[in-house]
Coordinates of C-alpha atoms in Angstrom, one line a residue:
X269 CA 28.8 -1.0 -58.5
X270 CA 27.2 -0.9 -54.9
X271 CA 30.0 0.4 -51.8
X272 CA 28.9 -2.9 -50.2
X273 CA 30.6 -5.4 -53.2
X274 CA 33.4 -2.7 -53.7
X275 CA 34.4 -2.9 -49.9
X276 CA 33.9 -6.5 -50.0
X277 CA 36.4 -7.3 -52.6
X278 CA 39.1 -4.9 -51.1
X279 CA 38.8 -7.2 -47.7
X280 CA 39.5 -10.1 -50.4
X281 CA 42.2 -8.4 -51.7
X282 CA 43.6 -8.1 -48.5
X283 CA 42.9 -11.3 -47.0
X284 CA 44.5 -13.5 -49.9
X285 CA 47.5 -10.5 -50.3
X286 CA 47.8 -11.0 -46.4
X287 CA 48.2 -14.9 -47.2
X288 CA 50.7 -14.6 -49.7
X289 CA 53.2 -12.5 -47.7
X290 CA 54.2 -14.8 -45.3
X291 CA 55.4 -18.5 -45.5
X292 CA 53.6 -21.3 -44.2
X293 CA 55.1 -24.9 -43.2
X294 CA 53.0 -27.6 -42.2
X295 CA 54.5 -30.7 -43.7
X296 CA 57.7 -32.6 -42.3
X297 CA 59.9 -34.8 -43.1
X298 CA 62.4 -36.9 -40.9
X299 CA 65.9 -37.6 -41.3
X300 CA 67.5 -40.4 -39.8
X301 CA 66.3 -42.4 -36.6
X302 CA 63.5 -40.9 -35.0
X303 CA 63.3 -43.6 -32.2
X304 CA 64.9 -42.0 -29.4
X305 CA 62.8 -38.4 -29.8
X306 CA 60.8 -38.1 -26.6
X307 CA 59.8 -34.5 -26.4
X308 CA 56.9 -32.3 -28.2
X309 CA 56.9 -31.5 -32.4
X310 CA 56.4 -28.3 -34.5
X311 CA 53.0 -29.0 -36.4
X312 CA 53.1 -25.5 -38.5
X313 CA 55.3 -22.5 -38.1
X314 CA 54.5 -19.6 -40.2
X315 CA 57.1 -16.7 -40.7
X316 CA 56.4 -13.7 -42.5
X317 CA 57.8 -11.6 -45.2
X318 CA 57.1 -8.4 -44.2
X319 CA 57.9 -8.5 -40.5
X320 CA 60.6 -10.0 -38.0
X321 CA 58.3 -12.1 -36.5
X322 CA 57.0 -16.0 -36.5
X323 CA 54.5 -18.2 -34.9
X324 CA 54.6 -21.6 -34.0
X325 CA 52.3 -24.2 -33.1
X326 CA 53.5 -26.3 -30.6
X327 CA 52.5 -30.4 -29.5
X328 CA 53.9 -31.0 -26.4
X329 CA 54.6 -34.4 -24.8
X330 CA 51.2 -34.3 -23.2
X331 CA 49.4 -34.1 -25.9
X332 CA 48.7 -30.2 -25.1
X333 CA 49.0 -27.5 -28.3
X334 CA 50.3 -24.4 -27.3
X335 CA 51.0 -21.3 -30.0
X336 CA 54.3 -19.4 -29.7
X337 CA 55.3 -16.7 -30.9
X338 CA 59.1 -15.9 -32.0
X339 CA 60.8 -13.0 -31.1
X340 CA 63.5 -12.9 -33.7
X341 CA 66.1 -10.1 -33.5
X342 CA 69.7 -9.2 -35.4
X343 CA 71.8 -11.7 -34.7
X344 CA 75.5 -10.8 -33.2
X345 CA 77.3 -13.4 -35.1
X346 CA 76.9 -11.8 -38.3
X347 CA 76.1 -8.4 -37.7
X348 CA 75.1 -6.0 -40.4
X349 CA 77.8 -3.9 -39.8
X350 CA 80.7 -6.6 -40.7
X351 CA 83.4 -5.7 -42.7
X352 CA 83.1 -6.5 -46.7
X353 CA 86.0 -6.3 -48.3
X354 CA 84.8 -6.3 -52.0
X355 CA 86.0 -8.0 -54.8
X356 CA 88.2 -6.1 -57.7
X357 CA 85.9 -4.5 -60.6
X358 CA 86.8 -7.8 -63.0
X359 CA 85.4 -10.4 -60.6
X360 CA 83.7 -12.9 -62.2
X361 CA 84.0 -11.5 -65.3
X362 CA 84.4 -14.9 -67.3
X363 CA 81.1 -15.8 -66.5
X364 CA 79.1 -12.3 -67.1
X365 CA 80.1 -10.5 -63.8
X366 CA 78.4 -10.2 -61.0
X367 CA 76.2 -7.6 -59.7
X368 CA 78.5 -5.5 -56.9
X369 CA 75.1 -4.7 -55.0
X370 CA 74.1 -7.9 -54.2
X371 CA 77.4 -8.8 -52.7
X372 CA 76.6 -6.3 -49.9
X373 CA 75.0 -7.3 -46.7
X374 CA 72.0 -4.8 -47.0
X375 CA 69.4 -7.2 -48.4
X376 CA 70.8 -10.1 -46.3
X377 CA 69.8 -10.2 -42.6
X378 CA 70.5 -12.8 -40.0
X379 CA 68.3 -13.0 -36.7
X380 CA 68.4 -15.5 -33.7
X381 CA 65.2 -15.7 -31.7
X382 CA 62.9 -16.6 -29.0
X383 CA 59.9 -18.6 -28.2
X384 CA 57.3 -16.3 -26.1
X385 CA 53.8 -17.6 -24.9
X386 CA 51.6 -14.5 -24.9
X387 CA 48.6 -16.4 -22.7
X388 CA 51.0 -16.8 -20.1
X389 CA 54.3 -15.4 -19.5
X390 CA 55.6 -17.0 -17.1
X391 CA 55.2 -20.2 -18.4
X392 CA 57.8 -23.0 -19.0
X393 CA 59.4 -23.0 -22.2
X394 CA 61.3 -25.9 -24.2
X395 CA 64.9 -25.2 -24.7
X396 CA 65.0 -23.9 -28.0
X397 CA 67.2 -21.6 -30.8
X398 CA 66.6 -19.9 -33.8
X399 CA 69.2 -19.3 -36.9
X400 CA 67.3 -17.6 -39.5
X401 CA 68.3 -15.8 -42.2
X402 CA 66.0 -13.3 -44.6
X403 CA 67.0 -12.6 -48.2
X404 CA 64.9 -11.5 -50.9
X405 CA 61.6 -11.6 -48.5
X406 CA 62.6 -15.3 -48.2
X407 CA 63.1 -17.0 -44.9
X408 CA 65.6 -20.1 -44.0
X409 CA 67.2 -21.3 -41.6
X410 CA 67.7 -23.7 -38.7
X411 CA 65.9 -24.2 -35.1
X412 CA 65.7 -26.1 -32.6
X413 CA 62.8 -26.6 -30.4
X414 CA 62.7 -29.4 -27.2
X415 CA 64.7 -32.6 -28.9
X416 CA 64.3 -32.2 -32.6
X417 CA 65.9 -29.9 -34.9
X418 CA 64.4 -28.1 -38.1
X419 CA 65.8 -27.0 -41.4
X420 CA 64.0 -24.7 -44.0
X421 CA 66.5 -25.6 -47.0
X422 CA 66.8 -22.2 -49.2
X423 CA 68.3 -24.7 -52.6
X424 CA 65.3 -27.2 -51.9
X425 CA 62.2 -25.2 -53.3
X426 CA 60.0 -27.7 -51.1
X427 CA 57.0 -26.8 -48.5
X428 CA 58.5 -29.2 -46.2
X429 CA 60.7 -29.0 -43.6
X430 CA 63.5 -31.4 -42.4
X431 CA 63.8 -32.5 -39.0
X432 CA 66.7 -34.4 -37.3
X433 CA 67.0 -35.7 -33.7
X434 CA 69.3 -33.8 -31.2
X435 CA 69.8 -35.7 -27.6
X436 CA 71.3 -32.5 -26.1
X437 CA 70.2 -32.2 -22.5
X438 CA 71.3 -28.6 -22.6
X439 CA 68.3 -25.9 -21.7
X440 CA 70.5 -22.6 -21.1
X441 CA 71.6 -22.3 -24.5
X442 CA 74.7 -20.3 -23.0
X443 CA 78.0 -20.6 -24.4
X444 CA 81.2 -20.4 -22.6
X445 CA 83.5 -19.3 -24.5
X446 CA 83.5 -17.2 -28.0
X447 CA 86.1 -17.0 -30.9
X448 CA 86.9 -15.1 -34.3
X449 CA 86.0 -16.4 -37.5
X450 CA 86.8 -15.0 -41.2
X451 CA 84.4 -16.3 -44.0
X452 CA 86.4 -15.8 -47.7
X453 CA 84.4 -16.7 -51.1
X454 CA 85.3 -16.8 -54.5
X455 CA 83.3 -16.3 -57.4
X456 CA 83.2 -19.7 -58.8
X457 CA 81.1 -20.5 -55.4
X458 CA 78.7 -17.4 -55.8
X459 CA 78.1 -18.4 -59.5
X460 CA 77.9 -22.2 -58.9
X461 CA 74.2 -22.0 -57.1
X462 CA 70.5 -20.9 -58.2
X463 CA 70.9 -19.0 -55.1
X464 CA 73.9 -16.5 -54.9
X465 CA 76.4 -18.4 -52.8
X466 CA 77.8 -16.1 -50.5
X467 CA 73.9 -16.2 -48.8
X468 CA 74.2 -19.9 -48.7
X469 CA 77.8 -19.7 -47.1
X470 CA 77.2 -17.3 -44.6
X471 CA 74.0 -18.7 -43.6
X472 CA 75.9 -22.2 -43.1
X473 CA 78.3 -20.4 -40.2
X474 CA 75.2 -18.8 -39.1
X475 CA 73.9 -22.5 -38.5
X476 CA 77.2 -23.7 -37.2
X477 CA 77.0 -21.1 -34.5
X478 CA 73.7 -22.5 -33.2
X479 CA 74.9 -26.0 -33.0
X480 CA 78.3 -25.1 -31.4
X481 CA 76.7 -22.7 -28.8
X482 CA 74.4 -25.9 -27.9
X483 CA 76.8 -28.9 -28.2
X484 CA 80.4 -28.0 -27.5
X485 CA 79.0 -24.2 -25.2
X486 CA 81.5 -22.1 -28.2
X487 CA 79.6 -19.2 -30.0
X488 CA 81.9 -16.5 -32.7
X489 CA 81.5 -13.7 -34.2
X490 CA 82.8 -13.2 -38.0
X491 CA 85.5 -11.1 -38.1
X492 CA 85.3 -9.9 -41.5
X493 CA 83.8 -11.0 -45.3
X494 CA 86.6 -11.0 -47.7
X495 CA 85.7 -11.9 -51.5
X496 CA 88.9 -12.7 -53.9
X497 CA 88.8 -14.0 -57.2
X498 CA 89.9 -17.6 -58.2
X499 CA 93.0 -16.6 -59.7
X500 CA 94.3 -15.4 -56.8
X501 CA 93.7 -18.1 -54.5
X502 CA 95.5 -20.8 -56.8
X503 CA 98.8 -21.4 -57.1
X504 CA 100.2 -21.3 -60.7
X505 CA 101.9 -24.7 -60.9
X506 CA 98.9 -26.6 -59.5
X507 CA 95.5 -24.9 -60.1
X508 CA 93.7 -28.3 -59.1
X509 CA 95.7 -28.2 -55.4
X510 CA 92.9 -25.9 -53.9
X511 CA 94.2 -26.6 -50.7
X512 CA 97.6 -25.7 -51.2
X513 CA 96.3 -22.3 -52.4
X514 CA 94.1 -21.4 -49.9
X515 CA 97.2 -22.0 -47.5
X516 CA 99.3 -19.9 -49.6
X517 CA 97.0 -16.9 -50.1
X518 CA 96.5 -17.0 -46.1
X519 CA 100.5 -17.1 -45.6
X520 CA 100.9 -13.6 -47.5
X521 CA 97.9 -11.7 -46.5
X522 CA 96.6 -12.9 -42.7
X523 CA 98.1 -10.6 -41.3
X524 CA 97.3 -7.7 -43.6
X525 CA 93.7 -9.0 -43.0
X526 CA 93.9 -9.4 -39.6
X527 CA 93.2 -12.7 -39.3
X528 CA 96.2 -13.7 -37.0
X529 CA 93.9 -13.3 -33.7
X530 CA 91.0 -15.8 -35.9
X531 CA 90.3 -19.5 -34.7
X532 CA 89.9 -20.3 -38.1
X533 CA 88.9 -19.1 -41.6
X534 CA 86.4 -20.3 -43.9
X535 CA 87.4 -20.8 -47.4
X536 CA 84.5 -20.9 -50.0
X537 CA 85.4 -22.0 -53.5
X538 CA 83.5 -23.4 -56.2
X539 CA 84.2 -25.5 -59.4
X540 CA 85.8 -28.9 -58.1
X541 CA 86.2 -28.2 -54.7
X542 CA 87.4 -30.7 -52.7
X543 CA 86.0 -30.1 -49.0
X544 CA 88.9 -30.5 -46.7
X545 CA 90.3 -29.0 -43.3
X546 CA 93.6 -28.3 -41.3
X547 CA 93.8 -29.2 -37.7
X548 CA 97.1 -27.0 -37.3
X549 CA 96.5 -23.9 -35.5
X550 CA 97.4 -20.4 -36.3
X551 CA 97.9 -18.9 -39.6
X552 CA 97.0 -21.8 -41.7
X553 CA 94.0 -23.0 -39.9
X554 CA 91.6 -22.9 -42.1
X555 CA 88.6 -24.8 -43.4
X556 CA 88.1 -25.2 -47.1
X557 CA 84.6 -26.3 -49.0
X558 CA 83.0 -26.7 -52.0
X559 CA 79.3 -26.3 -53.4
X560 CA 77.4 -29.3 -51.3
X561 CA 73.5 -30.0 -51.6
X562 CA 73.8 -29.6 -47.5
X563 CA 75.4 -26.4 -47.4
X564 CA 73.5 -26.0 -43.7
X565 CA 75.2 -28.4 -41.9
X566 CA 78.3 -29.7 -43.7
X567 CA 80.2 -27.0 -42.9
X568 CA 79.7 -27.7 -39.0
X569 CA 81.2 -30.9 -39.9
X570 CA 84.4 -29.5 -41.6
X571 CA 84.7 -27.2 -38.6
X572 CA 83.8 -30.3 -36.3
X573 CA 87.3 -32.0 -38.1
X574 CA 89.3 -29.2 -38.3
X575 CA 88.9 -29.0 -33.9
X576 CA 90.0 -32.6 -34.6
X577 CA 86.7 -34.2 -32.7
X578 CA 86.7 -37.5 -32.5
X579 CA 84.6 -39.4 -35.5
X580 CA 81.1 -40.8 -33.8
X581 CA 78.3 -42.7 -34.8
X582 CA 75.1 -40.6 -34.8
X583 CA 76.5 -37.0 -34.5
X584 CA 77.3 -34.1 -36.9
X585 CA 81.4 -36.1 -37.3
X586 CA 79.2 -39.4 -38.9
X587 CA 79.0 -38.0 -42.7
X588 CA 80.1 -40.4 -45.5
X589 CA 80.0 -39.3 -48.7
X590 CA 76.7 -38.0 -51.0
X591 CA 74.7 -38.5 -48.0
X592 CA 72.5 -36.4 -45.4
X593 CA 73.9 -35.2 -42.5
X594 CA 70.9 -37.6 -39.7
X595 CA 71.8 -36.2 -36.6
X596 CA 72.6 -32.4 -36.3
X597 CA 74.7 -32.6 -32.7
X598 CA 77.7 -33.6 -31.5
X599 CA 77.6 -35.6 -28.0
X600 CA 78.8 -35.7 -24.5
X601 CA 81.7 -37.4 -25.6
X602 CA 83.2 -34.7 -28.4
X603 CA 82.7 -32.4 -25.6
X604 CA 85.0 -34.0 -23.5
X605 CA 87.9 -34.3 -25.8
X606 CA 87.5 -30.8 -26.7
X607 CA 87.4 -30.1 -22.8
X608 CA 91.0 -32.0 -22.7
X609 CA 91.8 -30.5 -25.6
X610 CA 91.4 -27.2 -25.7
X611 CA 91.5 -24.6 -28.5
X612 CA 94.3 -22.3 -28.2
X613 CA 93.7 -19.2 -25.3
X614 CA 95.2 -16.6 -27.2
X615 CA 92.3 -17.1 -29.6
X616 CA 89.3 -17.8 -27.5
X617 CA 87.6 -15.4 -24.9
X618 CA 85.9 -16.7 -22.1
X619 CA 82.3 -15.4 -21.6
X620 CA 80.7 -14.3 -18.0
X621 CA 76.7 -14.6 -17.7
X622 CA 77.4 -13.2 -14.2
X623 CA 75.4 -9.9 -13.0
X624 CA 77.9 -7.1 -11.1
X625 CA 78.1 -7.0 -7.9
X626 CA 76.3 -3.9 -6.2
X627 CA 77.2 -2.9 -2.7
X628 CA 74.1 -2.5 -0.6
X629 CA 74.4 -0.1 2.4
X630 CA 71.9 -1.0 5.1
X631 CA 70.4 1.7 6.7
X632 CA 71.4 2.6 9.9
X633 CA 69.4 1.1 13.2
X634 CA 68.5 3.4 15.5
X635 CA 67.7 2.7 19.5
X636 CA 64.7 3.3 20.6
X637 CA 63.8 6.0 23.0
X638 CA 62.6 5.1 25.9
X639 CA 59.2 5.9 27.1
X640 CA 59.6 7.3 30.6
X641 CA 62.3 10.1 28.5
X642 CA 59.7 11.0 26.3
X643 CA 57.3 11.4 29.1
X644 CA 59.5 13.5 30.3
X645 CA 60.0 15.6 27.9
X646 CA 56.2 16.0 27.0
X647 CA 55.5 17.3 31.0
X648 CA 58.3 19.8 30.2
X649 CA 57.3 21.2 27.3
X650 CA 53.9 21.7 29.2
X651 CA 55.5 23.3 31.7
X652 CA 56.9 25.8 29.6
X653 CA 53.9 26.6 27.9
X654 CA 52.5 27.3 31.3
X655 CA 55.1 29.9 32.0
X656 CA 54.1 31.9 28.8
X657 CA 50.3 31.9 30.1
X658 CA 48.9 35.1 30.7
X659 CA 46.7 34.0 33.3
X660 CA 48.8 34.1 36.4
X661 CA 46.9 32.3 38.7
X662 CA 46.3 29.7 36.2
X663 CA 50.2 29.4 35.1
X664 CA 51.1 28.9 38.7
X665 CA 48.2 26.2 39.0
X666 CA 49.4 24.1 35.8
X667 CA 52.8 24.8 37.0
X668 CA 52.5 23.0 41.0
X669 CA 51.0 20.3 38.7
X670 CA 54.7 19.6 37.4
X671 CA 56.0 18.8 40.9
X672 CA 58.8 20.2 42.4
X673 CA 60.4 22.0 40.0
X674 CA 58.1 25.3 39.4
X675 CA 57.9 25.2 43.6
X676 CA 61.7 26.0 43.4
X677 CA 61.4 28.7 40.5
X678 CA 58.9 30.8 42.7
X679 CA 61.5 30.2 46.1
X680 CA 64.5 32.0 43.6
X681 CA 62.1 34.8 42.5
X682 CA 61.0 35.4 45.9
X683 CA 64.4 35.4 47.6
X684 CA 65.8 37.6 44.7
X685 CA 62.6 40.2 45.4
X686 CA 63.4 40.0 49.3
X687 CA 67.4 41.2 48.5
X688 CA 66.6 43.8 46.4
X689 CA 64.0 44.9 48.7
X690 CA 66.2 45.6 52.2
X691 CA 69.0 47.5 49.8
X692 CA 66.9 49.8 48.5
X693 CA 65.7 50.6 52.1
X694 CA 69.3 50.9 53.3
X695 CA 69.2 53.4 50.4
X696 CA 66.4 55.3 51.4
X697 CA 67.3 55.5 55.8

């Protein structure tokens, strides 16, 4: 076979290999009223497999297209070095068991991002965040970009992406304040999903996080990953009172767990879960939910309740039952009852965006010298040099140039040579 063919259909091989390792979106679908977007759309993002990275292609309000690209890095919410407190050797047993390995965070990343125009830096960018998460060299997630907000569903194996309105006017993306959070799954919830569940669970907080840092200015930070089996979560007399488990199980081990100093933890179950949610504070405040086909947003809801925010047409508090979560914010208004009533300070720490302080010393100003004093100074140093002339008819010439001073140098000597001359004649007579 000729080099030429055999070179050519390598570069195929590439080029179609190179095609299939990243993910390509380019279709959308809206959910809920679209009427009051007024900023720029998505029209493709592509995200690939092998690498952190994403581009995005960008229609602003103008009419302009503009092509970012995402800077995606590990995100600090769920870090890769959270606690996992693993299950016992028998869990899920009843249904096969489950694979230990895959409970681990090591194939299961979570990155938040930025958008980066690399024709001009300095350019003006639309408020935006990114909460994506990368599993099995699979990509979902949630972003936000200008007004409108975009879900890539990892249960829904579509090629489209769903996009929801978001009226926030904020454009710093900087929270104010940060808390603890403790994310506890059973089997039953792992096992009850094509996907393994604790991926679709932790990528829901992951999510919440990115609509509470925008909305109501909180961000968190899981504490710790605690898997427990069924059993152990139910109480004997009633195993159908989930919620009276879950508050049990948290009575006798928070503090063993450490989850005294927690806002809140989040209590996965599967099965017949009923999702449901505490607004009391402290040991059992918690949040507890069941399999739902909108695992990304539903549990922002339950945490929405459990903060006890009020119920509002249009916002992420507006869910009835067996239906789609249209608007993925919460408004003005939430904020402001959460601003009068505030979550407890002993859990929440308050965040400073502030740059220190760093005493500058000025450098000391100096007067200038005058100019007659360094004229001065330059005809003395003359003079001197004069002085050290070998030429003594020339030294004496220079030196009457100076003025006065040299005139009264050659008086001394003379006078001194006139004493010393009459006593050594009174020597000699």
């Amino acid at each position: 076979m000729p080099r030429f063919i055999i070179l050519l259909l390598a570069l195929m091989l590439f080029t179609f290999s190179g095609a299939s390792s990243a993910q390509n979106y380019d279709s959308f679908r809206f959910v809920g009223e679209v009427a009051s977007l007024s900023g720029g759309a998505v029209t493709s993002i592509e995200l690939s497999e092998s690498e952190t990275s994403a581009r995005v292609s960008y229609l602003n309000i103008a009419g302009l297209s503009t092509v970012y690209d995402v800077h995606l890095t590990p995100s600090e919410v769920i870090r890769d070095a959270v606690p996992v407190f693993m299950p016992d050797s028998d869990f899920g047993a009843a249904a096969g068991g489950i694979d230990e390995s895959s409970l681990q965070l090591d194939d299961l990343q979570f990155f938040t991002g930025r958008l980066l125009d690399p024709e001009n830096t300095e350019a003006v960018l639309p408020p935006h965040w990114f909460r994506m998460t990368l599993h099995n060299g699979a990509w979902s997630g949630v972003f936000r970009i200008s007004d409108r907000i975009y879900a890539i569903d990892r249960v829904q194996d579509s090629p489209v992406i769903d996009v929801r309105s978001t009226p926030s006017s904020n454009t710093s993306i900087q929270p104010t304040t940060q808390i603890k959070l403790t994310a506890l799954i059973d089997e039953n919830y792992i096992l009850n999903a094509n996907t393994p569940g604790h991926v679709l669970a932790l990528e829901s907080m992951h999510v919440m996080d990115g609509l509470l840092s925008d909305s109501l200015g909180i961000t968190f930070k899981l504490e710790q990953l605690i898997y427990k089996r069924a059993s152990e979560l139910t109480i004997a007399d009633n195993g159908l009172d989930f919620f009276a488990g879950a508050r049990n199980w948290l009575n006798s081990n928070a503090q063993a767990h450490g989850i005294n100093d927690n806002l809140a933890t989040f209590i996965f179950r599967g099965g017949n879960t009923e999702s449901s949610a505490t607004t009391s504070y402290g040991n059992n405040n918690f949040v507890l939910q069941g399999n739902t086909p909108h695992y990304q947003f539903q549990t922002s809801h339950f945490f929405g309740k459990l903060l006890g925010l009020p119920n509002e047409s249009g916002t992420l508090q507006d869910l009835a039952p067996d239906q789609s979560i249209a608007a993925a914010h919460w408004s003005d208004q939430q904020r402001a009852y959460l601003d009068n009533n505030p979550m407890p300070a002993q859990l929440t720490q308050i965040l400073s965006y502030d740059a220190p302080e760093i005493a500058v010393t000025e450098p000391e100003q100096f007067e200038p010298i005058p100019d007659y004093i360094l004229e001065s100074e330059s005809e003395e140093i003359s003079n001197t040099i004069s002085l050290q002339d070998d030429d003594t008819e020339t030294a004496l010439a220079t030196g009457g140039s100076g003025g006065g001073g040299m005139f009264g140098l050659h008086l001394l000597f003379l006078l001194f040579t006139t004493i010393a001359y009459r006593k050594s004649a009174k020597l000699v007579y």
